[in-house]
PDB file of C-alpha atoms in Angstrom:
ATOM      1  CA  MET A 217      25.424   3.196  -8.772  1.00  0.00           C
ATOM      2  CA  ALA A 218      24.955   6.899  -7.982  1.00  0.00           C
ATOM      3  CA  ILE A 219      22.061   7.176 -10.458  1.00  0.00           C
ATOM      4  CA  TYR A 220      20.423   4.143  -8.851  1.00  0.00           C
ATOM      5  CA  SER A 221      20.776   5.723  -5.397  1.00  0.00           C
ATOM      6  CA  TYR A 222      19.407   9.086  -6.543  1.00  0.00           C
ATOM      7  CA  ILE A 223      16.365   7.437  -8.128  1.00  0.00           C
ATOM      8  CA  SER A 224      15.857   5.471  -4.901  1.00  0.00           C
ATOM      9  CA  LEU A 225      16.046   8.733  -2.969  1.00  0.00           C
ATOM     10  CA  VAL A 226      13.365  10.311  -5.161  1.00  0.00           C
ATOM     11  CA  ILE A 227      11.132   7.249  -4.709  1.00  0.00           C
ATOM     12  CA  GLY A 228      11.527   7.412  -0.943  1.00  0.00           C
ATOM     13  CA  VAL A 229      10.792  11.140  -0.731  1.00  0.00           C
ATOM     14  CA  VAL A 230       7.730  10.857  -3.002  1.00  0.00           C
ATOM     15  CA  GLY A 231       6.541   7.884  -0.933  1.00  0.00           C
ATOM     16  CA  VAL A 232       6.748   9.880   2.304  1.00  0.00           C
ATOM     17  CA  LEU A 233       5.043  12.971   0.839  1.00  0.00           C
ATOM     18  CA  ALA A 234       2.319  11.117  -1.085  1.00  0.00           C
ATOM     19  CA  ASN A 235       1.361   8.770   1.746  1.00  0.00           C
ATOM     20  CA  GLY A 236       1.685  11.548   4.316  1.00  0.00           C
ATOM     21  CA  GLY A 237      -0.713  13.588   2.204  1.00  0.00           C
ATOM     22  CA  SER A 238      -3.184  10.717   1.987  1.00  0.00           C
ATOM     23  CA  LEU A 239      -3.072  10.305   5.783  1.00  0.00           C
ATOM     24  CA  TYR A 240      -3.902  13.996   6.112  1.00  0.00           C
ATOM     25  CA  VAL A 241      -6.871  13.592   3.752  1.00  0.00           C
ATOM     26  CA  PHE A 242      -8.202  10.591   5.700  1.00  0.00           C
ATOM     27  CA  LYS A 243      -7.877  12.438   9.007  1.00  0.00           C
ATOM     28  CA  ARG A 244      -9.182  15.839   7.916  1.00  0.00           C
ATOM     29  CA  MET A 245     -12.174  14.342   6.109  1.00  0.00           C
ATOM     30  CA  LYS A 246     -12.856  12.032   9.095  1.00  0.00           C
ATOM     31  CA  MET A 247     -12.749   8.961   6.856  1.00  0.00           C
ATOM     32  CA  ILE A 248     -10.531   6.762   9.048  1.00  0.00           C
ATOM     33  CA  SER A 249     -13.194   4.808  10.916  1.00  0.00           C
ATOM     34  CA  LYS A 250     -16.272   5.302   8.730  1.00  0.00           C
ATOM     35  CA  THR A 251     -16.152   1.671   7.581  1.00  0.00           C
ATOM     36  CA  VAL A 252     -13.783  -1.283   7.717  1.00  0.00           C
ATOM     37  CA  THR A 253     -12.755  -0.481   4.144  1.00  0.00           C
ATOM     38  CA  HIS A 254     -11.812   3.087   5.061  1.00  0.00           C
ATOM     39  CA  SER A 255      -9.769   1.806   8.005  1.00  0.00           C
ATOM     40  CA  LEU A 256      -7.896  -0.668   5.812  1.00  0.00           C
ATOM     41  CA  LEU A 257      -7.139   1.960   3.173  1.00  0.00           C
ATOM     42  CA  PHE A 258      -5.900   4.280   5.928  1.00  0.00           C
ATOM     43  CA  HIS A 259      -3.798   1.465   7.371  1.00  0.00           C
ATOM     44  CA  GLN A 260      -2.322   0.844   3.920  1.00  0.00           C
ATOM     45  CA  SER A 261      -1.172   4.461   3.791  1.00  0.00           C
ATOM     46  CA  VAL A 262       0.280   4.223   7.311  1.00  0.00           C
ATOM     47  CA  ILE A 263       2.333   1.158   6.371  1.00  0.00           C
ATOM     48  CA  ASP A 264       3.551   2.660   3.100  1.00  0.00           C
ATOM     49  CA  CYS A 265       4.477   5.953   4.770  1.00  0.00           C
ATOM     50  CA  LEU A 266       6.468   4.164   7.493  1.00  0.00           C
ATOM     51  CA  SER A 267       8.096   1.955   4.832  1.00  0.00           C
ATOM     52  CA  ALA A 268       9.191   5.023   2.869  1.00  0.00           C
ATOM     53  CA  LEU A 269      10.583   6.651   6.023  1.00  0.00           C
ATOM     54  CA  LEU A 270      12.657   3.543   6.792  1.00  0.00           C
ATOM     55  CA  PHE A 271      13.662   3.027   3.165  1.00  0.00           C
ATOM     56  CA  LEU A 272      15.441   6.399   2.992  1.00  0.00           C
ATOM     57  CA  PRO A 273      18.147   5.762   5.623  1.00  0.00           C
ATOM     58  CA  PHE A 274      18.424   2.019   4.998  1.00  0.00           C
ATOM     59  CA  TYR A 275      19.036   2.321   1.258  1.00  0.00           C
ATOM     60  CA  PRO A 276      19.573   5.574  -0.721  1.00  0.00           C
ATOM     61  CA  LEU A 277      21.047   7.715   2.081  1.00  0.00           C
ATOM     62  CA  SER A 278      23.458   5.035   3.300  1.00  0.00           C
ATOM     63  CA  GLU A 279      24.514   4.332  -0.295  1.00  0.00           C
ATOM     64  CA  LEU A 280      24.956   7.979  -1.309  1.00  0.00           C
ATOM     65  CA  PHE A 281      27.010   8.914   1.746  1.00  0.00           C
ATOM     66  CA  GLY A 282      28.833   5.585   2.022  1.00  0.00           C
ATOM     67  CA  ILE A 283      27.923   5.131   5.684  1.00  0.00           C
ATOM     68  CA  TRP A 284      26.583   2.403   7.986  1.00  0.00           C
ATOM     69  CA  GLN A 285      26.806  -0.470   5.484  1.00  0.00           C
ATOM     70  CA  ASP A 286      30.087  -1.677   6.988  1.00  0.00           C
ATOM     71  CA  ASN A 287      28.130  -2.601  10.125  1.00  0.00           C
ATOM     72  CA  ASP A 288      26.451  -6.019  10.416  1.00  0.00           C
ATOM     73  CA  ALA A 289      23.837  -4.683  12.854  1.00  0.00           C
ATOM     74  CA  PHE A 290      22.762  -2.014  10.360  1.00  0.00           C
ATOM     75  CA  CYS A 291      22.415  -4.611   7.593  1.00  0.00           C
ATOM     76  CA  LYS A 292      20.281  -6.845   9.808  1.00  0.00           C
ATOM     77  CA  CYS A 293      18.052  -3.929  10.820  1.00  0.00           C
ATOM     78  CA  ARG A 294      17.057  -3.540   7.161  1.00  0.00           C
ATOM     79  CA  GLY A 295      14.763  -6.472   7.851  1.00  0.00           C
ATOM     80  CA  VAL A 296      12.360  -4.029   9.550  1.00  0.00           C
ATOM     81  CA  TYR A 297      11.751  -2.356   6.187  1.00  0.00           C
ATOM     82  CA  TRP A 298      10.978  -5.696   4.543  1.00  0.00           C
ATOM     83  CA  ILE A 299       8.610  -6.613   7.378  1.00  0.00           C
ATOM     84  CA  LEU A 300       6.568  -3.502   6.544  1.00  0.00           C
ATOM     85  CA  ALA A 301       6.797  -4.192   2.806  1.00  0.00           C
ATOM     86  CA  VAL A 302       5.282  -7.657   3.249  1.00  0.00           C
ATOM     87  CA  THR A 303       2.768  -6.298   5.786  1.00  0.00           C
ATOM     88  CA  SER A 304       1.566  -3.951   3.041  1.00  0.00           C
ATOM     89  CA  THR A 305       0.911  -6.979   0.822  1.00  0.00           C
ATOM     90  CA  ALA A 306      -0.937  -8.772   3.632  1.00  0.00           C
ATOM     91  CA  ASN A 307      -3.081  -5.684   4.263  1.00  0.00           C
ATOM     92  CA  MET A 308      -3.955  -5.541   0.551  1.00  0.00           C
ATOM     93  CA  ILE A 309      -5.057  -9.197   0.703  1.00  0.00           C
ATOM     94  CA  TYR A 310      -7.111  -8.442   3.814  1.00  0.00           C
ATOM     95  CA  LEU A 311      -8.785  -5.535   1.992  1.00  0.00           C
ATOM     96  CA  THR A 312      -9.544  -7.791  -0.974  1.00  0.00           C
ATOM     97  CA  ILE A 313     -11.126 -10.444   1.264  1.00  0.00           C
ATOM     98  CA  GLU A 314     -13.155  -7.791   3.097  1.00  0.00           C
ATOM     99  CA  ARG A 315     -14.561  -6.571  -0.242  1.00  0.00           C
ATOM    100  CA  TYR A 316     -15.423 -10.171  -1.162  1.00  0.00           C
ATOM    101  CA  TYR A 317     -17.561 -10.623   1.941  1.00  0.00           C
ATOM    102  CA  ALA A 318     -19.127  -7.167   1.602  1.00  0.00           C
ATOM    103  CA  ILE A 319     -20.314  -7.865  -1.946  1.00  0.00           C
ATOM    104  CA  VAL A 320     -20.705 -11.641  -2.244  1.00  0.00           C
ATOM    105  CA  ARG A 321     -21.662 -12.585   1.331  1.00  0.00           C
ATOM    106  CA  PRO A 322     -23.004  -9.412   2.972  1.00  0.00           C
ATOM    107  CA  MET A 323     -24.671 -11.167   5.932  1.00  0.00           C
ATOM    108  CA  ARG A 324     -21.451 -12.956   6.776  1.00  0.00           C
ATOM    109  CA  HIS A 325     -19.637  -9.629   6.420  1.00  0.00           C
ATOM    110  CA  LEU A 326     -21.750  -8.156   9.238  1.00  0.00           C
ATOM    111  CA  ILE A 327     -20.560 -10.954  11.540  1.00  0.00           C
ATOM    112  CA  LEU A 328     -16.877 -11.067  10.581  1.00  0.00           C
ATOM    113  CA  PHE A 329     -16.178  -7.362  10.198  1.00  0.00           C
ATOM    114  CA  LYS A 330     -18.413  -5.805  12.822  1.00  0.00           C
ATOM    115  CA  GLY A 331     -16.765  -3.953  15.690  1.00  0.00           C
ATOM    116  CA  ARG A 332     -13.685  -5.780  16.904  1.00  0.00           C
ATOM    117  CA  ALA A 333     -12.991  -7.771  13.711  1.00  0.00           C
ATOM    118  CA  LEU A 334     -10.656  -5.108  12.327  1.00  0.00           C
ATOM    119  CA  PRO A 335      -8.249  -4.671  15.271  1.00  0.00           C
ATOM    120  CA  VAL A 336      -8.129  -8.429  15.848  1.00  0.00           C
ATOM    121  CA  ALA A 337      -7.101  -9.179  12.273  1.00  0.00           C
ATOM    122  CA  LEU A 338      -4.631  -6.332  11.747  1.00  0.00           C
ATOM    123  CA  PRO A 339      -1.811  -7.874  13.857  1.00  0.00           C
ATOM    124  CA  VAL A 340      -1.956 -10.901  11.560  1.00  0.00           C
ATOM    125  CA  THR A 341      -0.699  -8.723   8.697  1.00  0.00           C
ATOM    126  CA  TYR A 342       2.384  -7.777  10.748  1.00  0.00           C
ATOM    127  CA  LEU A 343       2.892 -11.404  11.766  1.00  0.00           C
ATOM    128  CA  ALA A 344       2.901 -12.372   8.090  1.00  0.00           C
ATOM    129  CA  GLY A 345       5.453  -9.643   7.409  1.00  0.00           C
ATOM    130  CA  PHE A 346       7.694 -10.900  10.221  1.00  0.00           C
ATOM    131  CA  ILE A 347       7.511 -14.550   9.135  1.00  0.00           C
ATOM    132  CA  CYS A 348       8.420 -13.705   5.535  1.00  0.00           C
ATOM    133  CA  SER A 349      11.234 -11.297   6.460  1.00  0.00           C
ATOM    134  CA  VAL A 350      12.800 -12.802   9.590  1.00  0.00           C
ATOM    135  CA  HIS A 351      15.556 -14.327   7.441  1.00  0.00           C
ATOM    136  CA  ALA A 352      16.950 -10.816   6.858  1.00  0.00           C
ATOM    137  CA  PHE A 353      17.917 -10.600  10.533  1.00  0.00           C
ATOM    138  CA  ILE A 354      19.825 -13.889  10.225  1.00  0.00           C
ATOM    139  CA  VAL A 355      21.572 -13.923   6.836  1.00  0.00           C
ATOM    140  CA  SER A 356      22.195 -10.183   6.314  1.00  0.00           C
ATOM    141  CA  GLU A 357      25.746  -9.017   6.929  1.00  0.00           C
ATOM    142  CA  SER A 358      28.280  -6.499   5.683  1.00  0.00           C
ATOM    143  CA  ASP A 359      30.690  -7.504   2.926  1.00  0.00           C
ATOM    144  CA  PRO A 360      34.121  -6.658   4.413  1.00  0.00           C
ATOM    145  CA  VAL A 361      35.613  -5.917   0.977  1.00  0.00           C
ATOM    146  CA  GLN A 362      32.888  -3.953  -0.831  1.00  0.00           C
ATOM    147  CA  LYS A 363      31.417  -2.436   2.363  1.00  0.00           C
ATOM    148  CA  VAL A 364      27.838  -3.179   1.289  1.00  0.00           C
ATOM    149  CA  CYS A 365      25.049  -5.249   2.827  1.00  0.00           C
ATOM    150  CA  VAL A 366      24.646  -8.741   1.379  1.00  0.00           C
ATOM    151  CA  TYR A 367      22.820 -11.992   2.125  1.00  0.00           C
ATOM    152  CA  ASN A 368      25.128 -14.791   3.269  1.00  0.00           C
ATOM    153  CA  TRP A 369      23.447 -18.195   3.561  1.00  0.00           C
ATOM    154  CA  ASN A 370      26.741 -19.805   4.650  1.00  0.00           C
ATOM    155  CA  GLY A 371      26.451 -22.653   2.161  1.00  0.00           C
ATOM    156  CA  HIS A 372      22.914 -23.654   3.148  1.00  0.00           C
ATOM    157  CA  ASP A 373      21.767 -23.915  -0.461  1.00  0.00           C
ATOM    158  CA  THR A 374      18.711 -26.047   0.336  1.00  0.00           C
ATOM    159  CA  LEU A 375      17.513 -23.494   2.867  1.00  0.00           C
ATOM    160  CA  LYS A 376      18.173 -20.700   0.380  1.00  0.00           C
ATOM    161  CA  LEU A 377      16.181 -22.477  -2.330  1.00  0.00           C
ATOM    162  CA  GLY A 378      13.352 -23.243   0.082  1.00  0.00           C
ATOM    163  CA  HIS A 379      13.099 -19.613   1.092  1.00  0.00           C
ATOM    164  CA  GLY A 380      12.989 -18.500  -2.556  1.00  0.00           C
ATOM    165  CA  VAL A 381      10.080 -20.877  -3.216  1.00  0.00           C
ATOM    166  CA  PHE A 382       8.376 -19.812   0.029  1.00  0.00           C
ATOM    167  CA  ILE A 383       8.527 -16.109  -0.889  1.00  0.00           C
ATOM    168  CA  PHE A 384       7.293 -16.864  -4.416  1.00  0.00           C
ATOM    169  CA  ILE A 385       4.253 -18.683  -3.011  1.00  0.00           C
ATOM    170  CA  ILE A 386       3.462 -16.158  -0.263  1.00  0.00           C
ATOM    171  CA  GLU A 387       4.130 -12.969  -2.224  1.00  0.00           C
ATOM    172  CA  TRP A 388       2.886 -13.957  -5.688  1.00  0.00           C
ATOM    173  CA  ILE A 389       0.909 -17.213  -5.963  1.00  0.00           C
ATOM    174  CA  ILE A 390      -1.389 -16.712  -2.974  1.00  0.00           C
ATOM    175  CA  PRO A 391      -2.199 -12.993  -3.530  1.00  0.00           C
ATOM    176  CA  THR A 392      -2.811 -13.531  -7.247  1.00  0.00           C
ATOM    177  CA  THR A 393      -5.040 -16.557  -6.678  1.00  0.00           C
ATOM    178  CA  ILE A 394      -7.077 -14.813  -3.978  1.00  0.00           C
ATOM    179  CA  PHE A 395      -7.575 -11.676  -6.027  1.00  0.00           C
ATOM    180  CA  ILE A 396      -8.586 -13.461  -9.229  1.00  0.00           C
ATOM    181  CA  TYR A 397     -11.172 -15.498  -7.308  1.00  0.00           C
ATOM    182  CA  VAL A 398     -12.485 -12.493  -5.373  1.00  0.00           C
ATOM    183  CA  TYR A 399     -12.646 -10.205  -8.405  1.00  0.00           C
ATOM    184  CA  LYS A 400     -14.483 -12.818 -10.468  1.00  0.00           C
ATOM    185  CA  SER A 401     -16.963 -13.520  -7.658  1.00  0.00           C
ATOM    186  CA  ALA A 402     -17.524  -9.821  -6.946  1.00  0.00           C
ATOM    187  CA  THR A 403     -18.155  -8.838 -10.553  1.00  0.00           C
ATOM    188  CA  MET A 404     -20.611 -11.723 -10.984  1.00  0.00           C
ATOM    189  CA  SER A 405     -22.475 -10.747  -7.802  1.00  0.00           C
ATOM    190  CA  MET A 406     -22.873  -7.041  -8.548  1.00  0.00           C
ATOM    191  CA  PRO A 407     -26.015  -6.213 -10.565  1.00  0.00           C
ATOM    192  CA  ASN A 408     -25.297  -5.026 -14.078  1.00  0.00           C
ATOM    193  CA  THR A 409     -28.190  -2.602 -14.489  1.00  0.00           C
ATOM    194  CA  SER A 410     -28.576   0.949 -15.677  1.00  0.00           C
ATOM    195  CA  THR A 411     -30.288   1.974 -12.434  1.00  0.00           C
ATOM    196  CA  GLU A 412     -27.881   1.480  -9.544  1.00  0.00           C
ATOM    197  CA  ASN A 413     -28.403   2.347  -5.926  1.00  0.00           C
ATOM    198  CA  VAL A 414     -25.766   4.067  -3.836  1.00  0.00           C
ATOM    199  CA  ASN A 415     -24.339   0.839  -2.378  1.00  0.00           C
ATOM    200  CA  ASN A 416     -23.864  -0.798  -5.775  1.00  0.00           C
ATOM    201  CA  ALA A 417     -22.145   2.300  -7.152  1.00  0.00           C
ATOM    202  CA  LEU A 418     -19.874   2.447  -4.095  1.00  0.00           C
ATOM    203  CA  ASN A 419     -19.035  -1.251  -4.375  1.00  0.00           C
ATOM    204  CA  LYS A 420     -18.135  -0.891  -8.043  1.00  0.00           C
ATOM    205  CA  CYS A 421     -15.943   2.102  -7.237  1.00  0.00           C
ATOM    206  CA  LEU A 422     -14.143   0.237  -4.439  1.00  0.00           C
ATOM    207  CA  VAL A 423     -13.665  -2.938  -6.495  1.00  0.00           C
ATOM    208  CA  SER A 424     -12.266  -0.848  -9.337  1.00  0.00           C
ATOM    209  CA  THR A 425      -9.894   0.880  -6.898  1.00  0.00           C
ATOM    210  CA  VAL A 426      -8.704  -2.408  -5.396  1.00  0.00           C
ATOM    211  CA  LEU A 427      -8.242  -3.819  -8.910  1.00  0.00           C
ATOM    212  CA  VAL A 428      -5.889  -0.981  -9.883  1.00  0.00           C
ATOM    213  CA  ILE A 429      -4.025  -1.321  -6.561  1.00  0.00           C
ATOM    214  CA  PHE A 430      -3.500  -5.027  -7.160  1.00  0.00           C
ATOM    215  CA  VAL A 431      -2.458  -4.685 -10.813  1.00  0.00           C
ATOM    216  CA  THR A 432       0.043  -2.008  -9.746  1.00  0.00           C
ATOM    217  CA  TYR A 433       1.343  -4.378  -7.075  1.00  0.00           C
ATOM    218  CA  LEU A 434       1.824  -7.133  -9.664  1.00  0.00           C
ATOM    219  CA  VAL A 435       3.653  -4.819 -12.060  1.00  0.00           C
ATOM    220  CA  CYS A 436       5.963  -3.567  -9.300  1.00  0.00           C
ATOM    221  CA  TRP A 437       6.648  -6.802  -7.424  1.00  0.00           C
ATOM    222  CA  THR A 438       6.593  -9.562 -10.068  1.00  0.00           C
ATOM    223  CA  PRO A 439      10.059  -8.936 -11.613  1.00  0.00           C
ATOM    224  CA  LYS A 440      11.866  -8.928  -8.249  1.00  0.00           C
ATOM    225  CA  ILE A 441       9.966 -11.954  -6.918  1.00  0.00           C
ATOM    226  CA  PHE A 442      10.855 -14.020 -10.008  1.00  0.00           C
ATOM    227  CA  LEU A 443      14.470 -12.816  -9.972  1.00  0.00           C
ATOM    228  CA  TYR A 444      14.765 -13.643  -6.260  1.00  0.00           C
ATOM    229  CA  LEU A 445      13.459 -17.149  -6.949  1.00  0.00           C
ATOM    230  CA  LEU A 446      15.906 -17.639  -9.825  1.00  0.00           C
ATOM    231  CA  GLU A 447      18.793 -16.262  -7.784  1.00  0.00           C
ATOM    232  CA  ASN A 448      18.015 -18.633  -4.911  1.00  0.00           C
ATOM    233  CA  CYS A 449      17.928 -21.472  -7.451  1.00  0.00           C
ATOM    234  CA  GLY A 450      21.527 -20.652  -8.376  1.00  0.00           C
ATOM    235  CA  VAL A 451      20.940 -18.544 -11.496  1.00  0.00           C
ATOM    236  CA  LYS A 452      23.299 -15.575 -11.813  1.00  0.00           C
ATOM    237  CA  ILE A 453      21.290 -12.364 -12.215  1.00  0.00           C
ATOM    238  CA  ASN A 454      22.538  -9.319 -14.114  1.00  0.00           C
ATOM    239  CA  SER A 455      23.227  -6.544 -11.589  1.00  0.00           C
ATOM    240  CA  TYR A 456      21.504  -3.846 -13.668  1.00  0.00           C
ATOM    241  CA  LEU A 457      18.418  -6.014 -14.107  1.00  0.00           C
ATOM    242  CA  ASN A 458      18.372  -6.666 -10.377  1.00  0.00           C
ATOM    243  CA  GLN A 459      18.662  -2.936  -9.596  1.00  0.00           C
ATOM    244  CA  PHE A 460      15.818  -2.142 -11.986  1.00  0.00           C
ATOM    245  CA  SER A 461      13.597  -4.767 -10.316  1.00  0.00           C
ATOM    246  CA  VAL A 462      14.374  -3.301  -6.878  1.00  0.00           C
ATOM    247  CA  LEU A 463      13.502   0.218  -8.062  1.00  0.00           C
ATOM    248  CA  LEU A 464      10.251  -1.065  -9.540  1.00  0.00           C
ATOM    249  CA  LEU A 465       9.395  -2.881  -6.320  1.00  0.00           C
ATOM    250  CA  THR A 466      10.103   0.101  -4.065  1.00  0.00           C
ATOM    251  CA  SER A 467       8.138   2.422  -6.357  1.00  0.00           C
ATOM    252  CA  ASN A 468       5.035   0.581  -5.152  1.00  0.00           C
ATOM    253  CA  LEU A 469       5.338   2.782  -2.041  1.00  0.00           C
ATOM    254  CA  CYS A 470       4.280   5.803  -4.086  1.00  0.00           C
ATOM    255  CA  TRP A 471       1.360   4.706  -6.228  1.00  0.00           C
ATOM    256  CA  ASN A 472      -1.548   4.059  -3.863  1.00  0.00           C
ATOM    257  CA  PRO A 473      -2.272   7.714  -2.923  1.00  0.00           C
ATOM    258  CA  PHE A 474      -2.486   8.598  -6.626  1.00  0.00           C
ATOM    259  CA  ILE A 475      -4.745   5.591  -7.240  1.00  0.00           C
ATOM    260  CA  TYR A 476      -7.050   6.733  -4.422  1.00  0.00           C
ATOM    261  CA  THR A 477      -7.172  10.219  -5.910  1.00  0.00           C
ATOM    262  CA  PHE A 478      -8.077   9.157  -9.447  1.00  0.00           C
ATOM    263  CA  LYS A 479     -10.160   6.022  -8.794  1.00  0.00           C
ATOM    264  CA  TYR A 480     -11.815   6.454  -5.382  1.00  0.00           C
ATOM    265  CA  LYS A 481     -14.513   9.127  -5.710  1.00  0.00           C
ATOM    266  CA  GLU A 482     -14.851   9.906  -1.993  1.00  0.00           C
ATOM    267  CA  PHE A 483     -11.093  10.356  -1.589  1.00  0.00           C
ATOM    268  CA  ASN A 484     -10.973  12.489  -4.736  1.00  0.00           C
ATOM    269  CA  GLN A 485     -13.672  14.760  -3.315  1.00  0.00           C
ATOM    270  CA  GLY A 486     -11.663  15.062  -0.114  1.00  0.00           C
ATOM    271  CA  VAL A 487      -8.516  16.030  -2.010  1.00  0.00           C
ATOM    272  CA  THR A 488     -10.450  18.624  -4.012  1.00  0.00           C
ATOM    273  CA  ARG A 489     -12.003  20.108  -0.899  1.00  0.00           C
ATOM    274  CA  ILE A 490      -8.673  20.321   0.931  1.00  0.00           C
ATOM    275  CA  TRP A 491      -7.044  21.861  -2.127  1.00  0.00           C
ATOM    276  CA  ASN A 492      -9.702  24.591  -2.207  1.00  0.00           C
ATOM    277  CA  GLU A 493      -9.804  25.226   1.542  1.00  0.00           C
ATOM    278  CA  VAL A 494      -6.173  24.786   2.579  1.00  0.00           C
ATOM    279  CA  ILE A 495      -3.989  25.299  -0.476  1.00  0.00           C
ATOM    280  CA  ARG A 496      -5.966  27.935  -2.363  1.00  0.00           C
ATOM    281  CA  ARG A 497      -7.478  29.351   0.837  1.00  0.00           C
ATOM    282  CA  LYS A 498     -10.878  29.429  -0.842  1.00  0.00           C
ATOM    283  CA  PRO A 499     -13.556  29.967   1.861  1.00  0.00           C
ATOM    284  CA  LYS A 500     -16.466  27.602   2.131  1.00  0.00           C
ATOM    285  CA  MET A 501     -19.948  28.651   1.082  1.00  0.00           C
ATOM    286  CA  LYS A 502     -22.693  28.207   3.618  1.00  0.00           C
ATOM    287  CA  SER A 503     -26.396  28.631   2.926  1.00  0.00           C
ATOM    288  CA  TYR A 504     -28.943  30.235   5.265  1.00  0.00           C
ATOM    289  CA  VAL A 505     -32.695  30.791   5.086  1.00  0.00           C
ATOM    290  CA  SER A 506     -33.236  34.545   5.320  1.00  0.00           C
ATOM    291  CA  HIS A 507     -37.010  34.929   4.866  1.00  0.00           C
ATOM    292  CA  VAL A 508     -40.021  32.685   4.487  1.00  0.00           C
ATOM    293  CA  TYR A 509     -42.925  33.831   2.307  1.00  0.00           C
ATOM    294  CA  GLY A 510     -45.777  31.404   2.670  1.00  0.00           C
ATOM    295  CA  ASN A 511     -44.501  28.103   1.332  1.00  0.00           C
ATOM    296  CA  LYS A 512     -41.382  29.662  -0.235  1.00  0.00           C
ATOM    297  CA  ALA A 513     -38.069  30.355   1.450  1.00  0.00           C
ATOM    298  CA  GLN A 514     -35.427  32.825   0.344  1.00  0.00           C
ATOM    299  CA  VAL A 515     -31.996  31.194   0.649  1.00  0.00           C
ATOM    300  CA  ILE A 516     -28.805  33.210   0.666  1.00  0.00           C
ATOM    301  CA  SER A 517     -25.234  31.897   0.510  1.00  0.00           C
ATOM    302  CA  VAL A 518     -22.466  33.573   2.444  1.00  0.00           C
ATOM    303  CA  LEU A 519     -18.752  33.012   2.712  1.00  0.00           C
ATOM    304  CA  GLU A 520     -17.740  31.192   5.873  1.00  0.00           C
ATOM    305  CA  GLU A 521     -14.563  32.496   7.497  1.00  0.00           C
TER     306      GLU A 521
END
């Protein structure tokens, strides 16, 4: 149990640092509101950073120090973390749909995602998170013997089964179906030529980034979603297998900033620039025209303080 808690602690700390770093890159490079896509990627980092911050006290810290879990109110408040976890999924789906319209139906994209479309749609992601996680506020309680938080459905087996099926559909079937359709449509719509313009290159880069984000999501979430469905169907799940699936699921908090860095060229350039300017304290080079001789100009580069 201690090893499980320590690994959870590492995941939470890395999640806070990695997503906090990505937020800094978005802000410093002024990428937050450049496009709807940038805003959604920034929002994804905000959600994951907040999730990691809540995950630390709700899970590894309370388990390591043996505190708070004997309180029903604390156990019910864990539902806030799961609201953000599902909101992250909803935001990923929103990002996928936005890319679909940008590539497959660009004229429709101008109508749906121009101006106020982003702030209007964002609350829907939190609503989805609340609907999928509201049960945690109802069935979560403290086990008086083991002093740990558990789900107690009070014999409502039909309701328990229904919720397992509901989560399986919302968290696995729908996202997978949407992404497969969008990815297939997007790849068929993008020109496959040797001479690409800037927009096509950017679209391919973004689709590739979203693809890796979604595959990572599937790898991290699929085991726990299937185990939760089986458990709600009455199947007894091995505790070690369940713990491994939870660790895999929560590790999804950490991966997106690394995916942005290695797959998203603009974000990678931002990280490199910040590394040179802030971490290594390497001054920027700035060019000036010193003299003009006829049609020729002498350009000198100086270090900018």
